[in-house]
Amino acid sequence: MERGYRADTMGHMGPSVTAIAANHSSPPPRWAVWSAHLTTLVVLPSGLWRIAMALGRPAGYTTEGFRPFQTAEAKLSMVALSVVCELLAFLTIGLVRPWGDVVPRWIPLIGGRVVRPAAAIVPAALGALALTWLWSDLPWWWTYPHDDMTAVGALVVGILYQPLVLWGPLLGAVTFSYYRRHRRGRPIPPAERHLNAPTSSAGRRPVPSAAAAVSGSGRIRSGRRRRRGPGR
């Protein structure tokens, strides 16, 4: 018992927390994992474009159109917006990773606590709706006038921003997968039952119940009687 407890402690996660997380969720499907990682990529092109502007590149704007972005406040806001968008997109990975079930230990005050499903599902679902609505006009980017940009700049910037249309739907799909895996009363598929089976303190093999042990020993004894045959 002591050896198994120490192994869990060295993994920065107590045995009770590990058991709770294992019993209340199942592994995410592969499509959800890919979608979560893709979310961090769809915000990258527009973020790099804003950082290029913060570094003094016109990035598609005319001389007059780029002048408002040359102030220190504008440069700081563009860098901050790029970083915040990437961090928010990175949070989507938590919906398919263990730290979406248990808060990492290094986070102050709440480290090591089990994440309530509603605490992740509600903000993620609202964020998916907001992002879908926010970027819904991007496919019509080229139909709007861009007098402060060059013709090539308007074309390139529109291309760089188009992936943001996928941000909301991708987040919504991953959130729905997280909800399905954490909803109460969900029947566990046969392929996942061995992943949620109780383990011994050392984590080596499943712990058989008392009923299973008794029935198993009864089958062994009855089998021995049949092999002996009558008169032996």
Coordinates of C-alpha atoms in Angstrom, one line a residue:
M1 CA 0.0 0.0 0.0
E2 CA 2.8 2.4 0.9
R3 CA 4.7 1.8 -2.3
G4 CA 1.6 2.5 -4.5
Y5 CA 0.9 5.7 -2.6
R6 CA 4.4 6.9 -3.1
A7 CA 4.2 6.2 -6.8
D8 CA 1.1 8.3 -7.1
T9 CA 2.6 11.1 -5.0
M10 CA 5.7 11.2 -7.2
G11 CA 3.3 11.7 -10.1
H12 CA 2.1 14.9 -8.5
M13 CA -1.4 13.5 -8.2
G14 CA -2.9 11.8 -5.2
P15 CA -4.5 8.4 -5.5
S16 CA -8.0 9.6 -4.6
V17 CA -7.8 12.3 -7.3
T18 CA -6.6 9.8 -9.9
A19 CA -9.4 7.4 -9.0
I20 CA -12.0 10.2 -9.3
A21 CA -10.8 11.4 -12.6
A22 CA -10.6 7.8 -14.0
N23 CA -14.1 6.9 -12.9
H24 CA -15.8 10.0 -14.2
S25 CA -14.3 10.3 -17.7
S26 CA -13.2 8.2 -20.6
P27 CA -10.5 8.8 -23.2
P28 CA -11.4 11.4 -25.8
P29 CA -11.9 10.2 -29.4
R30 CA -9.2 10.9 -31.9
W31 CA -11.2 13.4 -33.8
A32 CA -11.6 15.5 -30.7
V33 CA -7.9 15.4 -30.0
W34 CA -7.1 16.6 -33.5
S35 CA -9.7 19.3 -33.4
A36 CA -8.4 20.6 -30.1
H37 CA -4.9 20.9 -31.5
L38 CA -6.1 22.4 -34.7
T39 CA -7.8 25.2 -32.7
T40 CA -4.3 26.5 -31.7
L41 CA -3.3 26.7 -35.4
V42 CA -6.3 28.6 -36.8
V43 CA -5.5 31.6 -34.6
L44 CA -1.8 31.6 -35.5
P45 CA -1.8 33.3 -39.0
S46 CA -3.7 36.4 -37.8
G47 CA -1.6 36.6 -34.7
L48 CA 1.6 36.6 -36.6
W49 CA 0.3 39.3 -38.9
R50 CA -0.5 41.5 -35.9
I51 CA 3.0 40.9 -34.4
A52 CA 4.5 41.9 -37.8
M53 CA 2.6 45.1 -37.6
A54 CA 3.9 45.7 -34.0
L55 CA 7.4 45.3 -35.3
G56 CA 6.9 48.1 -37.7
R57 CA 5.8 46.3 -40.9
P58 CA 2.9 47.8 -42.8
A59 CA 1.6 44.3 -43.5
G60 CA -0.7 45.3 -46.3
Y61 CA -1.6 48.8 -45.2
T62 CA -0.9 52.0 -47.1
T63 CA 1.3 54.6 -45.6
E64 CA -1.6 56.7 -44.3
G65 CA -3.5 53.6 -43.2
F66 CA -0.6 52.3 -41.2
R67 CA 0.1 55.5 -39.3
P68 CA -2.4 54.8 -36.4
F69 CA -0.7 51.5 -35.7
Q70 CA 2.7 53.1 -35.1
T71 CA 2.0 54.3 -31.6
A72 CA 3.3 52.4 -28.6
E73 CA -0.2 51.8 -27.3
A74 CA -1.3 50.3 -30.6
K75 CA 1.8 48.0 -30.8
L76 CA 1.2 46.8 -27.2
S77 CA -2.4 46.1 -27.9
M78 CA -1.7 44.1 -31.0
V79 CA 0.9 41.9 -29.2
A80 CA -1.4 41.4 -26.2
L81 CA -4.3 40.5 -28.5
S82 CA -2.2 37.9 -30.3
V83 CA -1.0 36.3 -27.1
V84 CA -4.4 36.3 -25.5
C85 CA -6.0 34.6 -28.5
E86 CA -3.3 31.9 -28.6
L87 CA -3.7 31.2 -24.9
L88 CA -7.5 31.0 -25.2
A89 CA -7.1 28.6 -28.1
F90 CA -4.6 26.6 -26.1
L91 CA -7.2 26.1 -23.3
T92 CA -9.2 23.9 -25.7
I93 CA -6.5 21.3 -25.4
G94 CA -7.4 20.9 -21.8
L95 CA -10.7 19.4 -22.8
V96 CA -8.9 16.4 -24.2
R97 CA -6.0 16.2 -21.7
P98 CA -5.8 15.1 -18.1
W99 CA -5.4 18.7 -16.8
G100 CA -9.0 19.2 -18.0
D101 CA -10.1 16.7 -15.3
V102 CA -7.6 17.7 -12.6
V103 CA -6.1 21.1 -12.1
P104 CA -2.2 20.9 -12.4
R105 CA -0.4 21.1 -9.0
W106 CA 1.7 24.1 -9.9
I107 CA -1.4 26.4 -10.2
P108 CA -1.8 28.3 -6.9
L109 CA -4.8 27.9 -4.7
I110 CA -6.7 25.4 -6.9
G111 CA -3.9 23.1 -8.0
G112 CA -4.8 19.4 -7.6
R113 CA -8.5 19.9 -7.4
V114 CA -10.9 17.9 -9.6
V115 CA -12.5 20.1 -12.3
R116 CA -16.3 20.1 -12.2
P117 CA -17.6 19.3 -15.8
A118 CA -19.9 22.3 -15.7
A119 CA -17.0 24.7 -14.9
A120 CA -15.4 23.7 -18.2
I121 CA -18.5 23.0 -20.4
V122 CA -20.5 26.2 -19.8
P123 CA -17.6 28.7 -20.5
A124 CA -16.4 26.7 -23.5
A125 CA -19.9 26.4 -25.0
L126 CA -20.6 30.1 -24.5
G127 CA -17.1 30.9 -26.0
A128 CA -17.9 28.7 -29.0
L129 CA -21.1 30.5 -29.7
A130 CA -19.5 33.9 -29.3
L131 CA -16.6 33.1 -31.6
T132 CA -18.9 31.7 -34.2
W133 CA -20.9 34.9 -34.2
L134 CA -17.8 37.1 -34.1
W135 CA -16.1 35.7 -37.1
S136 CA -19.2 34.8 -39.2
D137 CA -18.7 37.8 -41.6
L138 CA -15.1 36.9 -42.5
P139 CA -16.0 34.9 -45.6
W140 CA -17.3 38.2 -47.1
W141 CA -14.1 40.1 -46.3
W142 CA -13.4 40.9 -49.9
T143 CA -16.8 42.3 -50.5
Y144 CA -16.2 45.2 -48.1
P145 CA -14.1 48.3 -49.0
H146 CA -10.6 48.5 -47.5
D147 CA -9.5 52.0 -48.5
D148 CA -6.6 52.0 -46.0
M149 CA -5.0 48.9 -47.5
T150 CA -3.4 48.0 -50.8
A151 CA -5.1 45.6 -53.1
V152 CA -2.6 42.9 -52.4
G153 CA -2.7 43.6 -48.7
A154 CA -6.5 43.2 -48.6
L155 CA -6.2 39.9 -50.4
V156 CA -3.5 38.5 -48.1
V157 CA -5.0 39.7 -44.8
G158 CA -8.3 38.2 -45.8
I159 CA -6.6 34.9 -46.4
L160 CA -4.8 35.1 -43.1
Y161 CA -8.0 35.7 -41.2
Q162 CA -10.2 33.1 -42.8
P163 CA -9.1 30.2 -40.5
L164 CA -10.7 32.1 -37.6
V165 CA -14.1 31.0 -39.0
L166 CA -13.3 27.5 -37.8
W167 CA -12.4 28.6 -34.2
G168 CA -16.0 28.6 -32.9
P169 CA -17.1 25.3 -34.5
L170 CA -14.0 23.5 -33.5
L171 CA -14.3 24.6 -29.9
G172 CA -18.0 23.6 -29.9
A173 CA -17.2 20.1 -31.3
V174 CA -14.5 19.5 -28.6
T175 CA -16.8 20.8 -25.9
F176 CA -19.6 18.5 -27.0
S177 CA -17.1 15.6 -26.9
Y178 CA -16.1 16.6 -23.3
Y179 CA -19.7 16.8 -22.3
R180 CA -20.4 13.3 -23.6
R181 CA -17.5 11.8 -21.8
H182 CA -18.4 13.5 -18.5
R183 CA -22.2 13.3 -18.4
R184 CA -23.6 11.2 -15.6
G185 CA -25.0 7.8 -16.3
R186 CA -23.2 7.4 -19.5
P187 CA -22.8 3.7 -20.4
I188 CA -19.1 2.9 -20.8
P189 CA -18.4 1.1 -24.2
P190 CA -16.8 -2.4 -23.9
A191 CA -13.6 -1.1 -25.4
E192 CA -13.2 1.5 -22.6
R193 CA -14.2 -0.7 -19.6
H194 CA -10.7 -1.9 -19.0
L195 CA -9.5 1.7 -18.8
N196 CA -11.8 2.4 -15.9
A197 CA -11.3 -0.9 -14.1
P198 CA -10.2 -0.5 -10.4
T199 CA -6.5 -1.1 -9.8
S200 CA -4.5 -2.1 -6.9
S201 CA -2.5 0.5 -4.9
A202 CA 0.6 -0.4 -6.9
G203 CA -1.3 0.1 -10.2
R204 CA -0.3 -3.3 -11.5
R205 CA -3.4 -5.3 -12.1
P206 CA -7.2 -5.1 -11.6
V207 CA -8.4 -5.9 -8.1
P208 CA -11.0 -8.7 -8.3
S209 CA -14.1 -8.4 -6.1
A210 CA -14.9 -10.9 -3.4
A211 CA -17.8 -12.3 -5.4
A212 CA -15.6 -12.8 -8.4
A213 CA -12.9 -14.5 -6.3
V214 CA -15.5 -16.9 -4.7
S215 CA -17.1 -17.8 -8.0
G216 CA -13.7 -18.2 -9.7
S217 CA -12.5 -20.6 -7.0
G218 CA -15.8 -22.5 -7.2
R219 CA -15.3 -23.0 -10.9
I220 CA -11.7 -24.3 -10.4
R221 CA -12.9 -26.8 -7.8
S222 CA -15.7 -28.0 -10.0
G223 CA -13.4 -28.4 -12.9
R224 CA -11.0 -30.5 -10.8
R225 CA -13.9 -32.8 -9.9
R226 CA -14.9 -33.3 -13.5
R227 CA -11.3 -34.1 -14.5
R228 CA -11.1 -36.8 -11.8
G229 CA -14.1 -38.6 -13.1
P230 CA -16.2 -41.2 -11.3
G231 CA -14.6 -43.7 -9.0
R232 CA -11.4 -41.6 -8.4

